[in-house]
Short mmCIF file of C-alpha atoms (C1' of nucleotides) in Angstrom, two decimals:
data_model
loop_
_atom_site.label_atom_id
_atom_site.label_comp_id
_atom_site.label_asym_id
_atom_site.label_seq_id
_atom_site.Cartn_x
_atom_site.Cartn_y
_atom_site.Cartn_z
CA MET A 1 0.00 0.00 0.00
CA SER A 2 1.24 3.47 -0.80
CA THR A 3 -0.59 5.29 2.02
CA PRO A 4 1.22 8.53 2.78
CA GLU A 5 1.17 7.42 6.46
CA LYS A 6 0.28 10.74 7.91
CA LYS A 7 -0.67 10.69 11.56
CA ARG A 8 -4.20 9.41 11.86
CA ILE A 9 -6.79 11.18 13.98
CA ARG A 10 -6.97 9.21 17.22
CA VAL A 11 -10.50 8.54 18.40
CA VAL A 12 -12.16 6.93 21.43
CA ILE A 13 -15.79 5.82 21.08
CA ALA A 14 -18.25 5.46 23.97
CA GLU A 15 -21.59 3.75 23.35
CA ASP A 16 -23.44 1.30 25.56
CA GLN A 17 -24.88 -0.90 22.86
CA GLU A 18 -22.05 -3.26 21.99
CA MET A 19 -23.31 -3.94 18.52
CA VAL A 20 -23.60 -0.27 17.65
CA LEU A 21 -20.26 0.43 19.28
CA GLY A 22 -18.56 -2.23 17.20
CA ALA A 23 -20.32 -1.12 14.04
CA LEU A 24 -19.39 2.53 14.48
CA ALA A 25 -15.80 1.55 15.18
CA ALA A 26 -15.72 -0.56 12.04
CA LEU A 27 -17.15 2.34 10.10
CA LEU A 28 -14.47 4.77 11.28
CA GLU A 29 -11.65 2.26 10.87
CA MET A 30 -12.56 2.09 7.19
CA GLU A 31 -11.46 5.69 6.84
CA GLY A 32 -7.78 5.93 6.10
CA ASP A 33 -7.17 8.97 8.28
CA ILE A 34 -8.95 7.87 11.46
CA SER A 35 -7.89 5.35 14.06
CA VAL A 36 -10.10 4.05 16.87
CA VAL A 37 -7.78 3.63 19.83
CA ALA A 38 -10.34 2.52 22.42
CA GLN A 39 -13.97 1.51 22.81
CA ALA A 40 -15.91 2.30 25.99
CA ARG A 41 -19.25 0.86 27.19
CA ASP A 42 -20.12 3.61 29.65
CA GLY A 43 -19.09 7.06 30.79
CA LYS A 44 -16.57 5.82 33.35
CA GLN A 45 -14.76 3.67 30.81
CA ALA A 46 -14.78 6.61 28.44
CA LEU A 47 -13.09 8.79 31.05
CA GLU A 48 -10.41 6.20 31.73
CA ALA A 49 -9.78 5.70 28.04
CA VAL A 50 -9.40 9.43 27.51
CA ARG A 51 -6.99 9.71 30.45
CA THR A 52 -4.77 6.87 29.29
CA GLN A 53 -5.02 7.28 25.52
CA ARG A 54 -5.15 11.05 25.25
CA PRO A 55 -7.05 10.81 21.97
CA ASP A 56 -7.74 13.74 19.67
CA ILE A 57 -11.45 13.09 19.86
CA LEU A 58 -13.99 11.39 22.09
CA ILE A 59 -17.19 10.34 20.36
CA THR A 60 -19.81 9.66 23.00
CA ASP A 61 -23.44 8.67 23.35
CA ILE A 62 -25.42 10.42 26.10
CA GLU A 63 -27.60 7.83 27.77
CA MET A 64 -25.23 5.26 29.21
CA PRO A 65 -24.95 3.37 32.51
CA GLU A 66 -22.60 4.45 35.29
CA MET A 67 -22.09 7.93 33.91
CA THR A 68 -23.77 9.80 31.06
CA GLY A 69 -21.81 11.08 28.11
CA LEU A 70 -22.60 14.61 29.20
CA ASP A 71 -21.03 14.03 32.62
CA ALA A 72 -18.01 12.48 30.96
CA ALA A 73 -17.70 15.50 28.68
CA ASN A 74 -17.82 17.76 31.70
CA ALA A 75 -15.11 15.77 33.41
CA ILE A 76 -12.64 16.18 30.57
CA LYS A 77 -13.53 19.81 29.90
CA GLY A 78 -10.39 21.82 29.28
CA ASP A 79 -8.54 18.72 28.16
CA THR A 80 -6.96 18.67 24.72
CA THR A 81 -9.41 15.93 23.74
CA ARG A 82 -12.41 17.36 21.93
CA VAL A 83 -15.84 15.84 22.35
CA ILE A 84 -18.48 14.93 19.79
CA VAL A 85 -21.81 13.89 21.26
CA VAL A 86 -23.70 11.39 19.12
CA THR A 87 -27.22 10.62 20.26
CA THR A 88 -30.66 9.48 19.19
CA PHE A 89 -32.39 12.47 20.71
CA ALA A 90 -32.99 15.94 19.33
CA ARG A 91 -33.56 17.41 22.76
CA PRO A 92 -32.77 21.07 23.41
CA GLY A 93 -31.77 20.32 27.00
CA TYR A 94 -29.24 17.80 25.84
CA LEU A 95 -27.74 20.14 23.29
CA ARG A 96 -27.55 22.93 25.82
CA ARG A 97 -25.88 20.75 28.41
CA ALA A 98 -23.49 19.38 25.81
CA MET A 99 -22.45 22.90 24.86
CA GLU A 100 -22.05 23.88 28.51
CA ALA A 101 -19.87 20.81 28.94
CA GLY A 102 -17.61 22.16 26.23
CA ALA A 103 -18.53 19.69 23.50
CA SER A 104 -17.38 20.56 19.98
CA GLY A 105 -20.03 18.57 18.20
CA TYR A 106 -23.60 17.34 18.57
CA LEU A 107 -24.73 14.84 15.97
CA LEU A 108 -27.91 12.78 15.68
CA LYS A 109 -27.89 9.09 14.93
CA ALA A 110 -30.53 9.90 12.36
CA ARG A 111 -27.83 11.45 10.16
CA PRO A 112 -26.16 9.42 7.41
CA ALA A 113 -23.23 7.31 8.57
CA ARG A 114 -20.69 9.17 6.48
CA GLU A 115 -21.27 12.38 8.40
CA LEU A 116 -19.63 10.89 11.44
CA ALA A 117 -16.22 10.72 9.84
CA ASP A 118 -16.75 14.19 8.40
CA ALA A 119 -17.59 15.51 11.82
CA VAL A 120 -14.46 13.96 13.26
CA ARG A 121 -12.33 15.70 10.64
CA ARG A 122 -14.00 19.05 11.10
CA VAL A 123 -13.77 19.00 14.85
CA HIS A 124 -10.16 17.95 14.58
CA ARG A 125 -9.57 21.03 12.48
CA GLY A 126 -10.97 23.09 15.33
CA LEU A 127 -14.45 23.60 13.95
CA ARG A 128 -17.77 23.06 15.67
CA VAL A 129 -20.33 20.64 14.28
CA ILE A 130 -23.94 21.06 15.34
CA ASP A 131 -26.62 18.93 13.73
CA PRO A 132 -28.57 21.16 11.34
CA GLU A 133 -31.85 20.04 12.86
CA LEU A 134 -30.69 21.38 16.21
CA ALA A 135 -28.87 24.47 15.06
CA SER A 136 -31.71 26.98 15.34
CA GLU A 137 -32.05 29.22 18.35
CA ALA A 138 -35.37 27.76 19.38
CA TRP A 139 -33.60 24.61 20.41
CA MET A 140 -31.70 26.41 23.11
CA GLU A 141 -34.97 26.95 24.96
CA ALA A 142 -34.10 27.09 28.66
CA ASP A 143 -35.25 24.58 31.22
CA PRO A 144 -37.88 26.31 33.37
CA LEU A 145 -37.84 23.73 36.15
CA THR A 146 -36.11 24.08 39.49
CA ASP A 147 -34.12 21.16 40.87
CA ARG A 148 -36.87 20.14 43.23
CA GLU A 149 -39.53 20.27 40.57
CA ARG A 150 -37.39 18.09 38.37
CA GLN A 151 -36.74 15.57 41.13
CA VAL A 152 -40.37 15.33 42.10
CA LEU A 153 -41.54 15.06 38.53
CA ARG A 154 -39.06 12.32 37.79
CA LEU A 155 -40.20 10.17 40.69
CA ALA A 156 -43.86 10.83 40.02
CA SER A 157 -43.44 9.86 36.38
CA ASP A 158 -42.20 6.45 37.47
CA GLY A 159 -45.57 5.83 39.00
CA ALA A 160 -44.85 6.83 42.60
CA SER A 161 -47.81 8.38 44.40
CA THR A 162 -47.54 11.82 45.92
CA GLU A 163 -47.19 10.16 49.31
CA ALA A 164 -44.40 7.86 48.13
CA VAL A 165 -42.49 10.73 46.55
CA ALA A 166 -42.83 12.72 49.77
CA LYS A 167 -41.39 9.87 51.80
CA LYS A 168 -38.50 9.34 49.42
CA LEU A 169 -37.53 13.02 49.52
CA ASN A 170 -38.43 13.66 53.16
CA LEU A 171 -41.00 16.24 52.24
CA SER A 172 -44.62 16.66 53.17
CA ALA A 173 -47.19 15.39 50.71
CA GLY A 174 -48.54 18.89 50.32
CA THR A 175 -45.19 20.24 49.27
CA VAL A 176 -44.83 17.56 46.68
CA ARG A 177 -48.24 18.43 45.31
CA ASN A 178 -47.18 22.08 45.13
CA TYR A 179 -44.03 21.28 43.18
CA LEU A 180 -45.92 19.09 40.81
CA SER A 181 -48.55 21.73 40.33
CA GLU A 182 -45.88 24.30 39.49
CA ALA A 183 -44.16 21.97 37.07
CA ILE A 184 -47.45 21.17 35.36
CA ASP A 185 -48.15 24.88 35.08
CA LYS A 186 -44.70 25.80 33.77
CA LEU A 187 -44.82 23.10 31.12
CA GLY A 188 -48.35 23.92 30.04
CA ALA A 189 -49.52 20.42 30.86
CA ASN A 190 -52.77 19.16 32.34
CA ASN A 191 -51.40 16.59 34.73
CA ARG A 192 -48.15 15.05 35.95
CA ILE A 193 -48.07 12.47 33.17
CA GLU A 194 -48.20 15.06 30.41
CA ALA A 195 -45.73 17.23 32.28
CA ALA A 196 -43.25 14.37 32.46
CA ARG A 197 -43.73 13.56 28.80
CA ILE A 198 -43.07 17.14 27.77
CA ALA A 199 -40.07 17.58 30.05
CA ARG A 200 -38.55 14.34 28.84
CA SER A 201 -39.02 15.25 25.20
CA LYS A 202 -37.11 18.47 25.77
CA GLY A 203 -34.31 16.73 27.63
CA TRP A 204 -35.10 18.40 30.92
CA LEU A 205 -35.78 15.31 32.92
CA MET Y 1 -7.57 -11.45 -4.36
CA SER Y 2 -8.01 -15.21 -4.39
CA THR Y 3 -11.53 -15.28 -2.95
CA PRO Y 4 -13.20 -18.55 -3.89
CA GLU Y 5 -16.19 -16.45 -5.04
CA LYS Y 6 -18.88 -18.64 -3.62
CA LYS Y 7 -22.35 -17.13 -3.61
CA ARG Y 8 -22.57 -14.62 -0.82
CA ILE Y 9 -25.48 -14.57 1.61
CA ARG Y 10 -27.78 -11.81 0.39
CA VAL Y 11 -29.04 -9.55 3.18
CA VAL Y 12 -31.43 -6.62 3.49
CA ILE Y 13 -31.12 -4.41 6.58
CA ALA Y 14 -33.94 -2.31 8.04
CA GLU Y 15 -33.14 0.23 10.75
CA ASP Y 16 -34.49 3.73 11.20
CA GLN Y 17 -31.36 5.38 12.52
CA GLU Y 18 -29.36 6.15 9.39
CA MET Y 19 -26.05 6.17 11.16
CA VAL Y 20 -26.64 2.77 12.76
CA LEU Y 21 -28.00 1.43 9.50
CA GLY Y 22 -24.91 2.50 7.64
CA ALA Y 23 -22.61 1.22 10.33
CA LEU Y 24 -24.25 -2.20 10.47
CA ALA Y 25 -24.12 -2.45 6.71
CA ALA Y 26 -20.43 -1.58 6.75
CA LEU Y 27 -19.88 -4.19 9.41
CA LEU Y 28 -21.53 -6.94 7.38
CA GLU Y 29 -19.90 -5.91 4.12
CA MET Y 30 -16.56 -6.53 5.80
CA GLU Y 31 -17.45 -10.21 5.96
CA GLY Y 32 -16.41 -12.00 2.81
CA ASP Y 33 -19.45 -14.22 2.66
CA ILE Y 34 -22.20 -11.65 3.18
CA SER Y 35 -23.56 -9.02 0.83
CA VAL Y 36 -25.93 -6.21 1.80
CA VAL Y 37 -28.23 -5.81 -1.18
CA ALA Y 38 -30.50 -3.10 0.24
CA GLN Y 39 -30.92 -0.74 3.18
CA ALA Y 40 -34.38 0.22 4.46
CA ARG Y 41 -35.35 3.08 6.81
CA ASP Y 42 -38.72 1.75 7.87
CA GLY Y 43 -40.91 -1.33 7.69
CA LYS Y 44 -42.54 -0.40 4.39
CA GLN Y 45 -39.20 0.07 2.66
CA ALA Y 46 -38.09 -3.24 4.15
CA LEU Y 47 -41.09 -4.97 2.63
CA GLU Y 48 -40.47 -3.49 -0.79
CA ALA Y 49 -36.82 -4.40 -0.65
CA VAL Y 50 -37.65 -7.98 0.26
CA ARG Y 51 -40.17 -8.22 -2.57
CA THR Y 52 -37.80 -6.89 -5.20
CA GLN Y 53 -34.49 -8.29 -3.97
CA ARG Y 54 -35.66 -11.66 -2.63
CA PRO Y 55 -32.76 -11.73 -0.18
CA ASP Y 56 -31.79 -14.76 1.90
CA ILE Y 57 -32.17 -12.77 5.07
CA LEU Y 58 -33.88 -9.65 6.38
CA ILE Y 59 -32.28 -8.07 9.42
CA THR Y 60 -34.77 -5.72 11.00
CA ASP Y 61 -35.16 -3.42 13.97
CA ILE Y 62 -38.57 -3.39 15.67
CA GLU Y 63 -39.42 0.20 16.49
CA MET Y 64 -39.53 2.04 13.17
CA PRO Y 65 -41.83 4.59 11.56
CA GLU Y 66 -44.53 3.62 9.05
CA MET Y 67 -44.46 -0.06 9.98
CA THR Y 68 -42.73 -1.94 12.77
CA GLY Y 69 -40.24 -4.68 12.06
CA LEU Y 70 -42.66 -7.16 13.60
CA ASP Y 71 -45.39 -6.19 11.17
CA ALA Y 72 -42.95 -6.44 8.29
CA ALA Y 73 -41.93 -9.90 9.47
CA ASN Y 74 -45.55 -10.91 9.55
CA ALA Y 75 -46.08 -9.64 6.05
CA ILE Y 76 -43.31 -11.78 4.56
CA LYS Y 77 -44.14 -14.83 6.65
CA GLY Y 78 -43.96 -17.96 4.51
CA ASP Y 79 -41.55 -16.27 2.13
CA THR Y 80 -38.17 -17.85 1.49
CA THR Y 81 -36.55 -14.83 3.14
CA ARG Y 82 -35.75 -15.54 6.76
CA VAL Y 83 -35.98 -12.81 9.37
CA ILE Y 84 -33.60 -11.82 12.14
CA VAL Y 85 -34.96 -9.24 14.54
CA VAL Y 86 -32.29 -6.99 16.04
CA THR Y 87 -33.47 -4.68 18.77
CA THR Y 88 -32.46 -2.74 21.85
CA PHE Y 89 -35.17 -4.26 23.99
CA ALA Y 90 -35.25 -7.51 25.94
CA ARG Y 91 -39.02 -7.54 26.11
CA PRO Y 92 -40.89 -10.83 26.33
CA GLY Y 93 -43.79 -9.46 24.32
CA TYR Y 94 -41.49 -8.52 21.48
CA LEU Y 95 -39.84 -11.93 21.43
CA ARG Y 96 -43.19 -13.67 21.49
CA ARG Y 97 -44.56 -11.57 18.67
CA ALA Y 98 -41.38 -12.05 16.68
CA MET Y 99 -41.69 -15.80 17.02
CA GLU Y 100 -45.36 -15.70 16.08
CA ALA Y 101 -44.37 -13.68 13.02
CA GLY Y 102 -42.10 -16.53 12.00
CA ALA Y 103 -38.78 -14.86 12.75
CA SER Y 104 -35.72 -17.12 12.79
CA GLY Y 105 -33.65 -14.94 15.06
CA TYR Y 106 -33.95 -12.43 17.88
CA LEU Y 107 -30.77 -10.61 18.78
CA LEU Y 108 -30.13 -7.73 21.16
CA LYS Y 109 -28.05 -4.72 20.19
CA ALA Y 110 -26.29 -5.24 23.50
CA ARG Y 111 -24.51 -8.27 22.01
CA PRO Y 112 -21.04 -7.92 20.48
CA ALA Y 113 -20.99 -6.80 16.88
CA ARG Y 114 -19.45 -10.00 15.59
CA GLU Y 115 -22.48 -12.03 16.66
CA LEU Y 116 -24.55 -10.38 13.96
CA ALA Y 117 -22.59 -11.98 11.14
CA ASP Y 118 -22.61 -15.28 13.04
CA ALA Y 119 -26.36 -15.09 13.39
CA VAL Y 120 -26.74 -14.42 9.68
CA ARG Y 121 -24.74 -17.54 8.88
CA ARG Y 122 -26.57 -19.74 11.33
CA VAL Y 123 -29.97 -18.63 10.21
CA HIS Y 124 -28.90 -19.11 6.61
CA ARG Y 125 -28.03 -22.69 7.51
CA GLY Y 126 -31.59 -23.12 8.77
CA LEU Y 127 -30.91 -22.69 12.45
CA ARG Y 128 -32.71 -20.48 14.93
CA VAL Y 129 -30.84 -17.83 16.89
CA ILE Y 130 -32.40 -16.55 20.08
CA ASP Y 131 -30.45 -14.18 22.28
CA PRO Y 132 -29.30 -16.16 25.34
CA GLU Y 133 -30.67 -13.51 27.67
CA LEU Y 134 -34.11 -14.09 26.22
CA ALA Y 135 -33.99 -17.83 25.76
CA SER Y 136 -35.54 -18.88 29.07
CA GLU Y 137 -39.18 -19.82 29.29
CA ALA Y 138 -40.01 -17.02 31.68
CA TRP Y 139 -39.58 -14.56 28.87
CA MET Y 140 -42.49 -16.01 27.00
CA GLU Y 141 -44.83 -14.68 29.71
CA ALA Y 142 -48.15 -13.99 28.04
CA ASP Y 143 -49.70 -10.57 27.69
CA PRO Y 144 -52.68 -10.44 30.07
CA LEU Y 145 -54.21 -7.34 28.53
CA THR Y 146 -57.16 -7.24 26.16
CA ASP Y 147 -57.08 -4.99 23.11
CA ARG Y 148 -59.24 -2.37 24.74
CA GLU Y 149 -57.23 -2.34 27.92
CA ARG Y 150 -54.07 -1.87 25.90
CA GLN Y 151 -55.57 0.95 23.84
CA VAL Y 152 -56.87 2.77 26.86
CA LEU Y 153 -53.65 2.35 28.78
CA ARG Y 154 -51.61 3.60 25.87
CA LEU Y 155 -53.61 6.80 25.53
CA ALA Y 156 -53.73 7.37 29.27
CA SER Y 157 -49.98 6.94 29.52
CA ASP Y 158 -49.52 9.79 27.07
CA GLY Y 159 -51.16 12.05 29.59
CA ALA Y 160 -54.73 12.02 28.30
CA SER Y 161 -57.35 12.34 31.03
CA THR Y 162 -60.03 9.69 31.44
CA GLU Y 163 -62.43 12.04 29.72
CA ALA Y 164 -60.10 12.65 26.78
CA VAL Y 165 -59.51 8.95 26.30
CA ALA Y 166 -63.23 8.31 26.36
CA LYS Y 167 -63.82 10.92 23.68
CA LYS Y 168 -61.07 9.58 21.47
CA LEU Y 169 -62.41 6.03 21.65
CA ASN Y 170 -66.10 6.93 21.72
CA LEU Y 171 -66.59 5.34 25.08
CA SER Y 172 -68.10 6.61 28.30
CA ALA Y 173 -65.72 7.90 30.91
CA GLY Y 174 -66.87 5.21 33.31
CA THR Y 175 -65.98 2.46 30.87
CA VAL Y 176 -62.52 3.88 30.43
CA ARG Y 177 -62.08 3.93 34.18
CA ASN Y 178 -63.13 0.30 34.32
CA TYR Y 179 -60.62 -0.76 31.68
CA LEU Y 180 -57.86 1.14 33.39
CA SER Y 181 -58.78 -0.36 36.72
CA GLU Y 182 -58.62 -3.86 35.22
CA ALA Y 183 -55.27 -3.18 33.59
CA ILE Y 184 -53.86 -1.79 36.82
CA ASP Y 185 -55.11 -4.88 38.63
CA LYS Y 186 -53.78 -7.37 36.07
CA LEU Y 187 -50.35 -5.77 36.07
CA GLY Y 188 -50.14 -5.51 39.84
CA ALA Y 189 -49.71 -1.76 39.67
CA ASN Y 190 -51.01 1.01 41.91
CA ASN Y 191 -52.02 3.49 39.25
CA ARG Y 192 -52.15 4.02 35.51
CA ILE Y 193 -48.62 5.38 35.37
CA GLU Y 194 -47.09 2.32 36.98
CA ALA Y 195 -49.29 0.08 34.89
CA ALA Y 196 -48.05 1.71 31.70
CA ARG Y 197 -44.45 1.48 32.83
CA ILE Y 198 -44.78 -2.23 33.56
CA ALA Y 199 -46.62 -3.01 30.36
CA ARG Y 200 -44.09 -1.10 28.31
CA SER Y 201 -41.15 -2.85 29.93
CA LYS Y 202 -42.64 -6.19 28.97
CA GLY Y 203 -43.31 -5.15 25.42
CA TRP Y 204 -47.07 -5.29 25.80
CA LEU Y 205 -47.81 -1.69 24.99
"C1'" DG U 1 -30.66 46.35 53.75
"C1'" DC U 2 -34.20 44.97 50.58
"C1'" DC U 3 -35.93 42.26 47.05
"C1'" DT U 4 -36.31 38.04 44.56
"C1'" DG U 5 -36.18 33.25 43.88
"C1'" DC U 6 -36.13 29.04 45.92
"C1'" DG U 7 -37.22 25.60 49.43
"C1'" DC U 8 -40.70 24.06 52.51
"C1'" DA U 9 -45.07 23.94 54.80
"C1'" DT U 10 -50.44 24.08 55.84
"C1'" DG U 11 -55.27 23.94 54.87
"C1'" DA U 12 -59.27 23.80 51.99
"C1'" DC U 13 -61.81 22.92 47.80
"C1'" DA U 14 -62.73 20.97 43.38
"C1'" DA U 15 -61.65 17.72 40.08
"C1'" DC U 16 -60.01 13.43 38.75
"C1'" DT U 17 -58.97 8.54 39.60
"C1'" DG U 18 -59.51 3.81 41.19
"C1'" DT U 19 -62.70 0.27 42.97
"C1'" DC U 20 -66.73 -2.32 43.19
"C1'" DA U 21 -71.32 -4.12 42.23
"C1'" DT U 22 -74.29 -4.88 38.63
"C1'" DG U 23 -76.09 -5.50 34.29
"C1'" DG U 24 -76.53 -5.36 29.29
"C1'" DG U 25 -74.78 -7.25 24.57
"C1'" DT U 26 -71.89 -10.32 21.08
"C1'" DC U 27 -69.38 -14.23 19.65
"C1'" DA U 28 -66.80 -18.51 19.66
"C1'" DA U 29 -65.75 -22.87 21.72
"C1'" DA U 30 -67.15 -26.85 24.28
"C1'" DT S 1 -77.05 -24.35 24.28
"C1'" DT S 2 -74.47 -23.08 27.89
"C1'" DT S 3 -70.24 -21.12 29.35
"C1'" DG S 4 -66.75 -17.92 29.17
"C1'" DA S 5 -64.21 -14.02 27.29
"C1'" DC S 6 -64.65 -9.66 25.83
"C1'" DC S 7 -67.14 -5.37 25.03
"C1'" DC S 8 -69.83 -1.47 27.06
"C1'" DA S 9 -72.40 1.02 30.51
"C1'" DT S 10 -74.16 3.17 35.20
"C1'" DG S 11 -73.87 4.68 39.90
"C1'" DA S 12 -71.70 5.32 44.27
"C1'" DC S 13 -67.81 5.74 47.32
"C1'" DA S 14 -63.14 6.61 48.84
"C1'" DG S 15 -58.84 8.06 47.83
"C1'" DT S 16 -55.58 10.82 45.07
"C1'" DT S 17 -54.41 14.78 42.56
"C1'" DG S 18 -54.30 19.68 41.12
"C1'" DT S 19 -55.06 24.50 42.53
"C1'" DC S 20 -54.79 28.39 45.33
"C1'" DA S 21 -53.89 31.45 49.22
"C1'" DT S 22 -50.77 32.13 52.66
"C1'" DG S 23 -46.80 31.94 55.35
"C1'" DC S 24 -41.77 31.16 57.09
"C1'" DG S 25 -36.65 30.94 56.33
"C1'" DC S 26 -32.55 31.52 53.67
"C1'" DA S 27 -29.27 32.93 50.23
"C1'" DG S 28 -27.53 35.98 46.43
"C1'" DG S 29 -27.78 40.28 43.78
"C1'" DC S 30 -28.08 45.27 43.87
#
DNA sequence: GCCTGCGCATGACAACTGTCATGGGTCAAA
DNA sequence: TTTGACCCATGACAGTTGTCATGCGCAGGC
């Protein structure tokens, strides 16, 4: 082979679905200028891999066990390794948090496979890559919920009764009802179920 | 290359996330004995591809727009094309429905990437491939819900009030409450939210 | 220092939800 | 043809949920 043998872009991939992880790695390895130096199954593994491999780029999913990709991104903020978040979800809250965590890219799994390698190259060149679907301002919509409201809503949306939520958080039942009521109001919902659905769809839960 | 050039196993892949679709295709194309003859983004496209390409094997995701992978499997039941369902979810209801739809394989995306090609070969040889995690009898647990109960629960779990569900289904509010009550009882839940969560986790919703 | 936002609480009322008893109808299988 | 499963309905009751007014304490911004 007469490959010019320039230094390849060194990449670590984090993704909790083994099959997808392997497939994405195979995809990137096919590119002559990219090398996958480690594969991680969760956020913690991703962190370790970044610390030991010092890759140019970390490609990470968001929803993973142990530690989310967003938390991992936060942990390596300021590092020389740049982060590209690759996720299923077009949620404003996710994008916002990714940006706050210093990510250089936010790509949806709904995009064609070839865009991944492109994104790697662009980010390596110092550019930012935001999925076009998410690029508009509207997507940066701020999360209106307070921490407590979020906590309460999360538990309630798992099916816990007001009473059960109160016990778990050491609050009075009335207080829990107040928080839920506020959350429902802020989200323009009619009940806790709708509120949870809306919050989740925006990436606020 | 001195490839013996035997006939390759002809495969169609259906998966709604473009990036994953492309990556899986790349993964399989790397195998010398497998050829991806078409890529589908939803169940309808999968059906068309199977009709026109007459592949040996259809690899399909379940949750897709237009038509689920399970429905697609049902539609080509009896065909010479064998079906391997590849999904994120270890839900008994999904496995059961896949089997009833005549699928030859049920594989989780949590499995290593190399198992996909293995599964393709085994199924091509006439074998069945069921993910080990799903193989036990317990997973075949039957869905206790009636059609109406399922419908009502689904709508209610989206946040619709009893009244709203009743309107949508042209039922009286009381009837809806009865169905929900039965569903909650059958699933051992304490309220509609928990009931929906349980049903969903089993693949019954 | 004063205001604002947040956390937490209570009480009261109205609305919604879950349960139960009871009864009607259809349809398929035994 | 009888039984059983499913569909649909009503009414009544208790329990849960959502709303609102009101209040206290605490921290950060101005």
